């Protein structure tokens, strides 16, 4: 009926106003972060000696806070460390969950720096009414398998569950305490929309997500140094956590973390639909079979194609709303091939069923290979990654 | 001007309406706990085979929650464990701080049960604006020396700083999480008077004081058993914490702790004065010299004596407000001697200066002996008490 929807971007919900997706310029204005510029990509390529990742070139990572300051430090020959994480809410992760990890892996390799990955099993426990401690902890370890299967370097990567690490590192708890002391209920209410009926675990949790931004939370890696800069790749909905973290940093004598933000990964049904772990048709899981992948894409992927073949040939497909095209832009690494598909589909030369077929041919092997690597993630491998220990890293090459 | 004061009993302030002290019957009605009855003392004597402690006989410990249920369990041949604690707010503890520990030591010996003692260095950090982490942690260890000097059995006692134990026992943090999930901001606001401008550490802290009430917080003592009953001796101002704890207990599948409450220890200047660590004249510290003790008692101890010797001889001293008499009732173990002093002072036979002298003669050696024992509390002894380990305890004697 011509009703106008407003986009919703909160910690719990991301829904676009229509299937052309979230208005990211609006979000940047709203959050007060900055656009990633072509000059940043050039500088990253120069400093790392490697081509920029396709997720950078295609604007999936599109915004930042204080990226320049961090690259300045690196250019002066000092290392930083990477921090990212995940709230373990389901047995298997889905395609969208891979994006920050694929990108973080590139950053780790390109900059040759250590990486810490937080699994917020405690947060999920606080948020979900019927979730038990043991179960959220188990899910953290299931998700670790998917994360490790992304191919991180075991000599440079520390993965931890909050439930384990808080209970085994007094320095980490001390940082959590320091951060908690700097944040009032009023602040978490205005930042996250928490209310008076929320439990006190949820209310105090933001300090636990903030703590890994400070290097002395990891004495096994950095000793008692608290001035190693932290660089955080994440989806832009996590920005409120790190705005708070950046406010707190100078008050506890630590540098503010720098951030780089990605867009959201849309649901199969299009950007207007909320992706939901409880509705398996809204996304492709890393545990899906080749047949499930094929069926999901053919049946559910929102198409920018036209109603009839004749119309499609004449007008072409609308890549702004077409999910197969958008998923390809996340996962098809070959720039030339993606450009060809874009032209063919937009011109009407390529039909809706054909672009879906292209996507299926990219996703099926990607998921199958992921499953192969995941099989090799034994209990020993998990123990290796999740044991607090010294990490090896080169940092900036001395020129 | 005849103004009527109301007594104030909150977590932060205890002030009587006048120098006859707190109206404890009113407090029992207000809090909803129970009177300790003579039958309880008889039962405790029967079960332990030992005379009741003078702090019981004199009504210093005067109230309880579910004491009968706990004695029932003990009588059936099952052990319980003791839990008490302290917020380490100053370098040295004062006489009043000794009361729960003296009584807990008696309970430990009489019932032959294990004891855990929590030092809430984290809480003090959250509450005090300019207190640093390192300093609150240092004070916890200073206070441990005074506590250990009370003579607890090292084979039956575990003493811990929250900052250390949370960061070294995942099971403890898991219990804290479970409790936090059961408590809302509204509840801590109404229970403790917390506000929206309080920091989120303070808001979430009540779960940390609650957690030691559940035996699976101490896997080194109890394994994963969560059904060992807990018995908590403390001053009655701590009741709000444990009301909340008892509400939560069944929701996390644990037994409710039982409690026994003491009256408050009055300031030297009388029950109407708030005892303050920042005003050293309000109390006698365990670090005071014999001369300081003498001077403080002679100069500051509020007297129930009359204005002139003649008047005193005629009317007698008022023991309801007399601080020397009240302090003697806490610390003079000899029942007959205390009774004699009571009679002599009330009748006017004993003068104000004379009862002060009696108190000085009790407190000087008590503090000096404490200081001697404290000297023997070396780093090794602290390590022994504060290392998570198995404890030895007999529990109820099988009859």
PDB file of C-alpha atoms in Angstrom, chain B residues 123-232:
ATOM      1  CA  UNK B 123      33.562  -4.578  45.041  1.00  0.00           C
ATOM      2  CA  UNK B 124      35.669  -1.989  46.848  1.00  0.00           C
ATOM      3  CA  UNK B 125      37.241  -1.044  43.519  1.00  0.00           C
ATOM      4  CA  UNK B 126      33.784  -0.492  41.996  1.00  0.00           C
ATOM      5  CA  UNK B 127      32.594   1.564  44.972  1.00  0.00           C
ATOM      6  CA  UNK B 128      35.553   3.876  45.587  1.00  0.00           C
ATOM      7  CA  UNK B 129      36.269   6.520  43.026  1.00  0.00           C
ATOM      8  CA  UNK B 130      40.011   6.872  43.443  1.00  0.00           C
ATOM      9  CA  UNK B 131      40.864   3.325  44.459  1.00  0.00           C
ATOM     10  CA  UNK B 132      43.089   1.571  41.929  1.00  0.00           C
ATOM     11  CA  UNK B 133      42.992  -2.154  41.103  1.00  0.00           C
ATOM     12  CA  UNK B 134      46.463  -2.824  42.437  1.00  0.00           C
ATOM     13  CA  UNK B 135      45.698  -1.043  45.696  1.00  0.00           C
ATOM     14  CA  UNK B 136      42.404  -2.865  46.404  1.00  0.00           C
ATOM     15  CA  UNK B 137      44.169  -6.141  45.672  1.00  0.00           C
ATOM     16  CA  UNK B 138      47.027  -5.231  48.002  1.00  0.00           C
ATOM     17  CA  UNK B 139      44.554  -4.336  50.780  1.00  0.00           C
ATOM     18  CA  UNK B 140      42.855  -7.718  50.321  1.00  0.00           C
ATOM     19  CA  UNK B 141      46.165  -9.405  51.090  1.00  0.00           C
ATOM     20  CA  UNK B 142      46.845  -7.095  54.040  1.00  0.00           C
ATOM     21  CA  UNK B 143      43.412  -7.978  55.458  1.00  0.00           C
ATOM     22  CA  UNK B 144      44.095 -11.673  54.855  1.00  0.00           C
ATOM     23  CA  UNK B 145      46.948 -11.396  57.344  1.00  0.00           C
ATOM     24  CA  UNK B 146      44.588 -10.090  60.037  1.00  0.00           C
ATOM     25  CA  UNK B 147      42.035 -12.772  59.214  1.00  0.00           C
ATOM     26  CA  UNK B 148      44.535 -15.612  59.245  1.00  0.00           C
ATOM     27  CA  UNK B 149      45.905 -14.230  62.551  1.00  0.00           C
ATOM     28  CA  UNK B 150      42.488 -15.030  64.082  1.00  0.00           C
ATOM     29  CA  UNK B 151      43.726 -18.610  64.146  1.00  0.00           C
ATOM     30  CA  UNK B 152      41.811 -20.466  61.449  1.00  0.00           C
ATOM     31  CA  UNK B 153      42.825 -24.025  60.705  1.00  0.00           C
ATOM     32  CA  UNK B 154      44.905 -23.993  57.472  1.00  0.00           C
ATOM     33  CA  UNK B 155      43.711 -27.495  56.635  1.00  0.00           C
ATOM     34  CA  UNK B 156      40.072 -26.432  56.696  1.00  0.00           C
ATOM     35  CA  UNK B 157      40.169 -22.879  55.387  1.00  0.00           C
ATOM     36  CA  UNK B 158      40.317 -21.339  51.909  1.00  0.00           C
ATOM     37  CA  UNK B 159      40.768 -17.566  51.719  1.00  0.00           C
ATOM     38  CA  UNK B 160      40.500 -15.823  48.365  1.00  0.00           C
ATOM     39  CA  UNK B 161      40.576 -12.427  46.694  1.00  0.00           C
ATOM     40  CA  UNK B 162      37.835 -12.121  44.054  1.00  0.00           C
ATOM     41  CA  UNK B 163      40.327 -10.630  41.616  1.00  0.00           C
ATOM     42  CA  UNK B 164      42.465 -13.756  41.861  1.00  0.00           C
ATOM     43  CA  UNK B 165      39.830 -16.438  42.221  1.00  0.00           C
ATOM     44  CA  UNK B 166      37.478 -15.300  39.423  1.00  0.00           C
ATOM     45  CA  UNK B 167      40.510 -15.288  37.152  1.00  0.00           C
ATOM     46  CA  UNK B 168      41.553 -18.786  38.147  1.00  0.00           C
ATOM     47  CA  UNK B 169      38.366 -20.821  38.512  1.00  0.00           C
ATOM     48  CA  UNK B 170      36.014 -21.144  35.508  1.00  0.00           C
ATOM     49  CA  UNK B 171      33.446 -22.930  37.718  1.00  0.00           C
ATOM     50  CA  UNK B 172      33.254 -19.870  39.971  1.00  0.00           C
ATOM     51  CA  UNK B 173      32.717 -17.545  36.996  1.00  0.00           C
ATOM     52  CA  UNK B 174      30.077 -19.933  35.630  1.00  0.00           C
ATOM     53  CA  UNK B 175      28.136 -19.668  38.900  1.00  0.00           C
ATOM     54  CA  UNK B 176      28.470 -15.880  38.823  1.00  0.00           C
ATOM     55  CA  UNK B 177      27.005 -15.906  35.285  1.00  0.00           C
ATOM     56  CA  UNK B 178      24.118 -18.123  36.340  1.00  0.00           C
ATOM     57  CA  UNK B 179      23.278 -15.813  39.238  1.00  0.00           C
ATOM     58  CA  UNK B 180      23.622 -12.648  37.133  1.00  0.00           C
ATOM     59  CA  UNK B 181      21.121 -14.064  34.657  1.00  0.00           C
ATOM     60  CA  UNK B 182      18.535 -14.408  37.461  1.00  0.00           C
ATOM     61  CA  UNK B 183      18.828 -10.809  38.742  1.00  0.00           C
ATOM     62  CA  UNK B 184      17.550  -7.680  36.996  1.00  0.00           C
ATOM     63  CA  UNK B 185      18.596  -4.060  37.377  1.00  0.00           C
ATOM     64  CA  UNK B 186      15.204  -3.399  38.964  1.00  0.00           C
ATOM     65  CA  UNK B 187      16.005  -5.943  41.675  1.00  0.00           C
ATOM     66  CA  UNK B 188      19.393  -4.519  42.609  1.00  0.00           C
ATOM     67  CA  UNK B 189      17.889  -1.043  42.512  1.00  0.00           C
ATOM     68  CA  UNK B 190      15.171  -1.957  44.991  1.00  0.00           C
ATOM     69  CA  UNK B 191      17.399  -4.190  47.140  1.00  0.00           C
ATOM     70  CA  UNK B 192      20.498  -2.011  47.400  1.00  0.00           C
ATOM     71  CA  UNK B 193      19.312   1.392  46.265  1.00  0.00           C
ATOM     72  CA  UNK B 194      21.575   1.328  43.198  1.00  0.00           C
ATOM     73  CA  UNK B 195      20.840   4.014  40.608  1.00  0.00           C
ATOM     74  CA  UNK B 196      21.146   4.517  36.864  1.00  0.00           C
ATOM     75  CA  UNK B 197      24.355   6.496  37.356  1.00  0.00           C
ATOM     76  CA  UNK B 198      26.079   3.621  39.137  1.00  0.00           C
ATOM     77  CA  UNK B 199      28.769   1.780  37.226  1.00  0.00           C
ATOM     78  CA  UNK B 200      27.935  -1.611  35.717  1.00  0.00           C
ATOM     79  CA  UNK B 201      30.560  -3.348  37.852  1.00  0.00           C
ATOM     80  CA  UNK B 202      28.802  -2.259  41.022  1.00  0.00           C
ATOM     81  CA  UNK B 203      25.446  -3.220  39.508  1.00  0.00           C
ATOM     82  CA  UNK B 204      26.585  -6.745  38.629  1.00  0.00           C
ATOM     83  CA  UNK B 205      28.587  -7.296  41.837  1.00  0.00           C
ATOM     84  CA  UNK B 206      25.849  -8.823  44.057  1.00  0.00           C
ATOM     85  CA  UNK B 207      26.177 -12.026  42.006  1.00  0.00           C
ATOM     86  CA  UNK B 208      29.841 -12.224  42.997  1.00  0.00           C
ATOM     87  CA  UNK B 209      29.017 -12.053  46.702  1.00  0.00           C
ATOM     88  CA  UNK B 210      26.264 -14.648  46.164  1.00  0.00           C
ATOM     89  CA  UNK B 211      28.364 -17.209  44.276  1.00  0.00           C
ATOM     90  CA  UNK B 212      30.388 -18.595  47.239  1.00  0.00           C
ATOM     91  CA  UNK B 213      27.037 -19.672  48.776  1.00  0.00           C
ATOM     92  CA  UNK B 214      27.000 -22.566  46.297  1.00  0.00           C
ATOM     93  CA  UNK B 215      29.367 -25.445  46.848  1.00  0.00           C
ATOM     94  CA  UNK B 216      30.206 -26.029  43.175  1.00  0.00           C
ATOM     95  CA  UNK B 217      31.962 -22.637  43.209  1.00  0.00           C
ATOM     96  CA  UNK B 218      34.756 -24.563  44.970  1.00  0.00           C
ATOM     97  CA  UNK B 219      35.542 -27.598  42.824  1.00  0.00           C
ATOM     98  CA  UNK B 220      38.837 -28.124  44.651  1.00  0.00           C
ATOM     99  CA  UNK B 221      36.878 -28.691  47.879  1.00  0.00           C
ATOM    100  CA  UNK B 222      33.587 -30.192  46.753  1.00  0.00           C
ATOM    101  CA  UNK B 223      34.162 -31.413  43.182  1.00  0.00           C
ATOM    102  CA  UNK B 224      31.033 -30.748  41.161  1.00  0.00           C
ATOM    103  CA  UNK B 225      28.672 -31.247  44.118  1.00  0.00           C
ATOM    104  CA  UNK B 226      26.270 -28.364  44.329  1.00  0.00           C
ATOM    105  CA  UNK B 227      24.141 -29.622  47.205  1.00  0.00           C
ATOM    106  CA  UNK B 228      26.474 -29.090  50.184  1.00  0.00           C
ATOM    107  CA  UNK B 229      24.606 -26.638  52.420  1.00  0.00           C
ATOM    108  CA  UNK B 230      26.246 -23.313  53.159  1.00  0.00           C
ATOM    109  CA  UNK B 231      26.095 -21.497  56.493  1.00  0.00           C
ATOM    110  CA  UNK B 232      26.933 -17.807  56.598  1.00  0.00           C
TER     111      UNK B 232
END
